[in-house]
PDB file of C-alpha atoms in Angstrom:
ATOM      1  CA  MET R   1      45.134 -46.736 -11.953  1.00 88.00           C
ATOM      2  CA  ILE R   2      46.214 -43.395 -11.469  1.00 92.00           C
ATOM      3  CA  GLY R   3      44.404 -43.040 -15.294  1.00 91.00           C
ATOM      4  CA  LEU R   4      41.447 -45.195 -13.868  1.00 93.00           C
ATOM      5  CA  ALA R   5      40.894 -43.061 -11.013  1.00 92.00           C
ATOM      6  CA  ILE R   6      41.684 -39.780 -12.831  1.00 95.00           C
ATOM      7  CA  GLY R   7      39.001 -40.508 -15.386  1.00 93.00           C
ATOM      8  CA  VAL R   8      36.378 -42.333 -12.527  1.00 94.00           C
ATOM      9  CA  ALA R   9      36.898 -38.711 -10.967  1.00 93.00           C
ATOM     10  CA  VAL R  10      35.998 -36.924 -13.956  1.00 93.00           C
ATOM     11  CA  ILE R  11      32.361 -38.878 -14.442  1.00 94.00           C
ATOM     12  CA  LEU R  12      31.390 -38.759 -10.821  1.00 95.00           C
ATOM     13  CA  TYR R  13      32.392 -34.930 -11.232  1.00 94.00           C
ATOM     14  CA  LEU R  14      30.392 -34.773 -14.662  1.00 94.00           C
ATOM     15  CA  VAL R  15      27.279 -37.181 -12.965  1.00 95.00           C
ATOM     16  CA  PHE R  16      27.251 -34.155 -10.414  1.00 95.00           C
ATOM     17  CA  VAL R  17      27.206 -31.103 -12.283  1.00 96.00           C
ATOM     18  CA  TYR R  18      24.852 -32.744 -13.924  1.00 96.00           C
ATOM     19  CA  ASN R  19      22.228 -33.309 -11.758  1.00 96.00           C
ATOM     20  CA  GLY R  20      22.688 -29.970 -10.022  1.00 96.00           C
ATOM     21  CA  LEU R  21      21.479 -28.861 -13.265  1.00 96.00           C
ATOM     22  CA  VAL R  22      18.925 -30.759 -13.376  1.00 97.00           C
ATOM     23  CA  LYS R  23      17.755 -30.240  -9.690  1.00 97.00           C
ATOM     24  CA  ALA R  24      18.287 -26.216 -10.679  1.00 97.00           C
ATOM     25  CA  ARG R  25      15.969 -26.886 -13.010  1.00 97.00           C
ATOM     26  CA  GLN R  26      13.370 -28.931 -11.523  1.00 97.00           C
ATOM     27  CA  VAL R  27      13.423 -26.225  -8.944  1.00 97.00           C
ATOM     28  CA  ALA R  28      12.841 -23.690 -11.210  1.00 96.00           C
ATOM     29  CA  GLU R  29       9.601 -25.255 -12.841  1.00 95.00           C
ATOM     30  CA  GLU R  30       8.424 -26.105  -8.874  1.00 95.00           C
ATOM     31  CA  ALA R  31       8.475 -22.536  -8.268  1.00 95.00           C
ATOM     32  CA  TRP R  32       6.671 -21.373 -11.509  1.00 94.00           C
ATOM     33  CA  SER R  33       4.729 -23.738 -10.807  1.00 93.00           C
ATOM     34  CA  GLY R  34       4.048 -21.870  -6.931  1.00 93.00           C
ATOM     35  CA  ILE R  35       3.123 -18.417  -8.872  1.00 93.00           C
ATOM     36  CA  ASP R  36       0.766 -19.960 -11.654  1.00 91.00           C
ATOM     37  CA  VAL R  37      -1.414 -21.243  -8.932  1.00 92.00           C
ATOM     38  CA  GLN R  38      -1.326 -17.872  -7.102  1.00 92.00           C
ATOM     39  CA  LEU R  39      -1.821 -16.467 -10.650  1.00 92.00           C
ATOM     40  CA  LYS R  40      -4.981 -18.790 -11.221  1.00 92.00           C
ATOM     41  CA  ARG R  41      -6.935 -17.946  -7.353  1.00 92.00           C
ATOM     42  CA  ARG R  42      -6.964 -14.500  -8.279  1.00 92.00           C
ATOM     43  CA  ALA R  43      -8.362 -15.070 -11.838  1.00 91.00           C
ATOM     44  CA  ASP R  44     -11.138 -17.287 -10.164  1.00 91.00           C
ATOM     45  CA  LEU R  45     -12.015 -14.429  -7.953  1.00 90.00           C
ATOM     46  CA  ILE R  46     -12.376 -11.408 -10.610  1.00 90.00           C
ATOM     47  CA  PRO R  47     -15.432 -12.549 -12.043  1.00 90.00           C
ATOM     48  CA  ASN R  48     -17.069 -12.026  -8.226  1.00 87.00           C
ATOM     49  CA  LEU R  49     -15.553  -8.639  -8.520  1.00 86.00           C
ATOM     50  CA  ILE R  50     -17.002  -8.578 -11.340  1.00 85.00           C
ATOM     51  CA  GLU R  51     -20.423  -8.741 -10.728  1.00 84.00           C
ATOM     52  CA  THR R  52     -20.037  -7.092  -7.182  1.00 82.00           C
ATOM     53  CA  VAL R  53     -18.879  -4.019  -8.648  1.00 83.00           C
ATOM     54  CA  LYS R  54     -21.245  -4.018 -12.140  1.00 78.00           C
ATOM     55  CA  GLY R  55     -24.074  -2.980  -9.753  1.00 72.00           C
ATOM     56  CA  TYR R  56     -22.892  -0.095  -8.332  1.00 73.00           C
ATOM     57  CA  ALA R  57     -20.841   1.110 -10.872  1.00 70.00           C
ATOM     58  CA  ALA R  58     -22.297   0.489 -14.546  1.00 68.00           C
ATOM     59  CA  HIS R  59     -20.779   3.581 -15.962  1.00 66.00           C
ATOM     60  CA  GLU R  60     -17.071   2.646 -15.155  1.00 73.00           C
ATOM     61  CA  LYS R  61     -17.921  -0.422 -17.756  1.00 77.00           C
ATOM     62  CA  SER R  62     -14.646  -0.194 -19.820  1.00 82.00           C
ATOM     63  CA  THR R  63     -12.319  -0.606 -16.655  1.00 82.00           C
ATOM     64  CA  LEU R  64     -14.587  -3.784 -15.919  1.00 85.00           C
ATOM     65  CA  GLU R  65     -13.571  -4.478 -19.340  1.00 87.00           C
ATOM     66  CA  GLU R  66     -10.019  -4.421 -19.619  1.00 89.00           C
ATOM     67  CA  ILE R  67     -10.146  -6.377 -16.659  1.00 90.00           C
ATOM     68  CA  VAL R  68     -12.211  -9.331 -18.214  1.00 90.00           C
ATOM     69  CA  ALA R  69     -10.360  -9.132 -21.422  1.00 92.00           C
ATOM     70  CA  LEU R  70      -6.907  -9.144 -19.910  1.00 92.00           C
ATOM     71  CA  ARG R  71      -7.827 -11.851 -17.403  1.00 91.00           C
ATOM     72  CA  ASN R  72      -8.976 -13.865 -20.437  1.00 92.00           C
ATOM     73  CA  ARG R  73      -5.503 -12.993 -22.177  1.00 92.00           C
ATOM     74  CA  ALA R  74      -3.631 -14.319 -19.078  1.00 91.00           C
ATOM     75  CA  GLN R  75      -5.645 -17.491 -19.463  1.00 89.00           C
ATOM     76  CA  ALA R  76      -4.893 -18.198 -23.036  1.00 92.00           C
ATOM     77  CA  LEU R  77      -0.909 -17.893 -22.816  1.00 90.00           C
ATOM     78  CA  PRO R  78       1.224 -21.241 -22.212  1.00 89.00           C
ATOM     79  CA  GLN R  79       1.986 -21.721 -19.014  1.00 79.00           C
ATOM     80  CA  GLY R  80       5.738 -21.867 -19.336  1.00 82.00           C
ATOM     81  CA  ASP R  81       5.750 -18.693 -21.512  1.00 88.00           C
ATOM     82  CA  VAL R  82       6.644 -16.517 -18.111  1.00 90.00           C
ATOM     83  CA  THR R  83       7.784 -13.666 -19.861  1.00 89.00           C
ATOM     84  CA  ALA R  84       4.524 -12.687 -21.823  1.00 90.00           C
ATOM     85  CA  ARG R  85       2.670 -14.047 -18.920  1.00 90.00           C
ATOM     86  CA  ALA R  86       4.595 -11.672 -16.542  1.00 89.00           C
ATOM     87  CA  ALA R  87       3.137  -8.529 -18.903  1.00 90.00           C
ATOM     88  CA  VAL R  88      -0.324  -9.291 -19.239  1.00 91.00           C
ATOM     89  CA  GLU R  89       0.256  -9.484 -15.366  1.00 90.00           C
ATOM     90  CA  GLY R  90       1.749  -6.893 -14.687  1.00 89.00           C
ATOM     91  CA  ALA R  91      -1.486  -4.919 -16.962  1.00 90.00           C
ATOM     92  CA  LEU R  92      -4.102  -7.283 -15.251  1.00 90.00           C
ATOM     93  CA  SER R  93      -2.688  -5.944 -11.287  1.00 89.00           C
ATOM     94  CA  GLN R  94      -2.955  -2.195 -12.974  1.00 88.00           C
ATOM     95  CA  ALA R  95      -5.941  -2.532 -13.529  1.00 88.00           C
ATOM     96  CA  LEU R  96      -6.852  -4.002 -10.216  1.00 88.00           C
ATOM     97  CA  GLY R  97      -5.611  -1.509  -8.539  1.00 86.00           C
ATOM     98  CA  LYS R  98      -7.436   1.026 -10.621  1.00 84.00           C
ATOM     99  CA  LEU R  99     -11.162  -1.032  -9.778  1.00 84.00           C
ATOM    100  CA  PHE R 100     -10.194  -0.521  -6.426  1.00 83.00           C
ATOM    101  CA  ALA R 101      -9.442   3.046  -6.835  1.00 83.00           C
ATOM    102  CA  LEU R 102     -12.767   3.453  -8.031  1.00 77.00           C
ATOM    103  CA  ALA R 103     -14.178   1.950  -5.184  1.00 77.00           C
ATOM    104  CA  GLU R 104     -13.248   5.224  -2.895  1.00 77.00           C
ATOM    105  CA  ALA R 105     -15.778   6.742  -5.123  1.00 77.00           C
ATOM    106  CA  TYR R 106     -18.447   4.308  -4.203  1.00 77.00           C
ATOM    107  CA  PRO R 107     -19.211   4.343  -0.326  1.00 77.00           C
ATOM    108  CA  ASP R 108     -22.319   2.131  -1.110  1.00 76.00           C
ATOM    109  CA  LEU R 109     -19.965  -0.280  -2.767  1.00 77.00           C
ATOM    110  CA  LYS R 110     -17.187   0.283  -0.474  1.00 72.00           C
ATOM    111  CA  ALA R 111     -19.268  -1.157   2.220  1.00 75.00           C
ATOM    112  CA  ASN R 112     -20.200  -3.950   0.839  1.00 79.00           C
ATOM    113  CA  GLU R 113     -19.327  -7.208   2.758  1.00 83.00           C
ATOM    114  CA  ASN R 114     -18.942  -8.781  -0.406  1.00 82.00           C
ATOM    115  CA  PHE R 115     -16.356  -6.459  -2.328  1.00 84.00           C
ATOM    116  CA  ALA R 116     -14.911  -6.236   1.187  1.00 84.00           C
ATOM    117  CA  GLU R 117     -13.990  -9.938   1.747  1.00 88.00           C
ATOM    118  CA  LEU R 118     -13.544 -10.327  -2.304  1.00 87.00           C
ATOM    119  CA  GLN R 119     -10.334  -7.042  -1.771  1.00 87.00           C
ATOM    120  CA  ARG R 120      -9.091  -8.409   1.195  1.00 89.00           C
ATOM    121  CA  SER R 121      -8.402 -11.978  -0.673  1.00 91.00           C
ATOM    122  CA  LEU R 122      -7.123  -9.947  -3.469  1.00 90.00           C
ATOM    123  CA  GLU R 123      -4.790  -8.665  -1.420  1.00 90.00           C
ATOM    124  CA  THR R 124      -3.495 -11.293   0.289  1.00 93.00           C
ATOM    125  CA  ILE R 125      -3.366 -13.384  -3.567  1.00 93.00           C
ATOM    126  CA  GLU R 126      -1.037 -10.374  -4.554  1.00 91.00           C
ATOM    127  CA  GLY R 127       1.039 -10.549  -1.255  1.00 92.00           C
ATOM    128  CA  GLU R 128       1.264 -14.217  -2.024  1.00 94.00           C
ATOM    129  CA  ILE R 129       1.811 -13.910  -6.119  1.00 93.00           C
ATOM    130  CA  GLN R 130       4.864 -11.289  -4.646  1.00 92.00           C
ATOM    131  CA  MET R 131       6.146 -13.998  -2.732  1.00 94.00           C
ATOM    132  CA  SER R 132       6.028 -16.640  -5.465  1.00 94.00           C
ATOM    133  CA  ARG R 133       7.831 -13.819  -7.896  1.00 94.00           C
ATOM    134  CA  ARG R 134      10.161 -13.716  -5.115  1.00 95.00           C
ATOM    135  CA  TYR R 135      11.191 -17.472  -5.334  1.00 96.00           C
ATOM    136  CA  TYR R 136      11.011 -18.404  -8.920  1.00 96.00           C
ATOM    137  CA  ASN R 137      13.113 -15.711  -9.994  1.00 96.00           C
ATOM    138  CA  GLY R 138      15.781 -16.945  -6.746  1.00 96.00           C
ATOM    139  CA  ALA R 139      15.555 -21.043  -8.226  1.00 97.00           C
ATOM    140  CA  ALA R 140      15.272 -18.895 -12.422  1.00 96.00           C
ATOM    141  CA  ARG R 141      19.113 -16.761 -11.391  1.00 97.00           C
ATOM    142  CA  ASP R 142      20.323 -20.088  -9.784  1.00 97.00           C
ATOM    143  CA  LEU R 143      19.459 -22.182 -12.599  1.00 97.00           C
ATOM    144  CA  ASN R 144      20.896 -19.429 -14.735  1.00 97.00           C
ATOM    145  CA  VAL R 145      24.167 -18.977 -13.107  1.00 97.00           C
ATOM    146  CA  LYS R 146      24.861 -22.484 -13.490  1.00 96.00           C
ATOM    147  CA  VAL R 147      24.179 -22.817 -16.956  1.00 97.00           C
ATOM    148  CA  GLU R 148      26.504 -19.848 -17.617  1.00 96.00           C
ATOM    149  CA  SER R 149      29.199 -20.255 -15.461  1.00 95.00           C
ATOM    150  CA  PHE R 150      32.644 -22.451 -16.453  1.00 94.00           C
ATOM    151  CA  PRO R 151      32.755 -25.138 -16.537  1.00 91.00           C
ATOM    152  CA  SER R 152      28.736 -26.160 -16.157  1.00 94.00           C
ATOM    153  CA  ASN R 153      28.195 -24.208 -18.414  1.00 95.00           C
ATOM    154  CA  LEU R 154      30.229 -26.735 -20.953  1.00 94.00           C
ATOM    155  CA  ILE R 155      27.425 -29.644 -19.215  1.00 94.00           C
ATOM    156  CA  ALA R 156      24.755 -26.889 -19.711  1.00 95.00           C
ATOM    157  CA  ASN R 157      24.911 -26.676 -23.882  1.00 95.00           C
ATOM    158  CA  ALA R 158      25.681 -30.885 -23.921  1.00 95.00           C
ATOM    159  CA  PHE R 159      23.018 -31.477 -22.913  1.00 95.00           C
ATOM    160  CA  ARG R 160      20.518 -28.319 -24.291  1.00 95.00           C
ATOM    161  CA  PHE R 161      19.544 -27.233 -20.682  1.00 96.00           C
ATOM    162  CA  ALA R 162      18.579 -23.244 -21.102  1.00 95.00           C
ATOM    163  CA  LYS R 163      18.022 -20.022 -19.401  1.00 95.00           C
ATOM    164  CA  ALA R 164      15.113 -19.888 -17.053  1.00 95.00           C
ATOM    165  CA  SER R 165      12.997 -16.343 -17.899  1.00 93.00           C
ATOM    166  CA  TYR R 166      12.373 -14.041 -15.048  1.00 93.00           C
ATOM    167  CA  PHE R 167       8.706 -13.264 -14.177  1.00 91.00           C
ATOM    168  CA  GLU R 168       9.519  -9.657 -14.159  1.00 83.00           C
ATOM    169  CA  ILE R 169       7.308  -6.080 -15.087  1.00 68.00           C
ATOM    170  CA  THR R 170       8.717  -5.039 -18.682  1.00 62.00           C
ATOM    171  CA  ASN R 171       6.349  -2.709 -19.312  1.00 56.00           C
ATOM    172  CA  GLU R 172       7.469   1.024 -16.913  1.00 53.00           C
ATOM    173  CA  ALA R 173       3.580   1.840 -17.441  1.00 51.00           C
ATOM    174  CA  ASP R 174       2.592  -1.240 -15.420  1.00 47.00           C
ATOM    175  CA  ARG R 175       4.632  -0.097 -12.221  1.00 46.00           C
ATOM    176  CA  ALA R 176       2.951   3.482 -12.325  1.00 48.00           C
ATOM    177  CA  VAL R 177       0.598   3.966  -9.529  1.00 45.00           C
ATOM    178  CA  PRO R 178      -2.802   4.248 -11.374  1.00 45.00           C
ATOM    179  CA  SER R 179      -4.508   7.449 -12.065  1.00 46.00           C
ATOM    180  CA  VAL R 180      -8.337   7.482 -11.620  1.00 41.00           C
ATOM    181  CA  LYS R 181     -10.355  10.631 -12.495  1.00 43.00           C
ATOM    182  CA  PHE R 182     -14.080  11.243 -11.827  1.00 35.00           C
TER     183      PHE R 182
END
């Protein structure tokens, strides 16, 4: 009888740990989808921003082309490739920062209501991306702790639970404030 009770307790514990791993994985996936939604919103605004800027800053063509190329690269990546997506999105954020810095040199562009609205929208989305990234990284951390901690790591290895990648800037150049020269 005691052996049966111990066996049932072990099975219940294994089920509890397994379900905790499943929940942590689902939270991390849901958090990633939140980032993905914000990145999609930003990507959808970029063509409007580019069109607005084109008329004012035609000779800043290389900056505009860089933003379009980075946007296209980001959208071409597989949704689940967190590491590659983080690198491209970091570069895109820096390029957008450079674009907004360029706008300072064009008073007519800066005063353009459409540009101002797009800039406000992008700033709002950037803030939401930061919040989503923090939430995702917390969920990834929780999953990773469960995948690596004893004894849950035994169950995680048996059922092939994998660690989640963090959504972070890996290229130090992407952290730098963009320099703009006229």
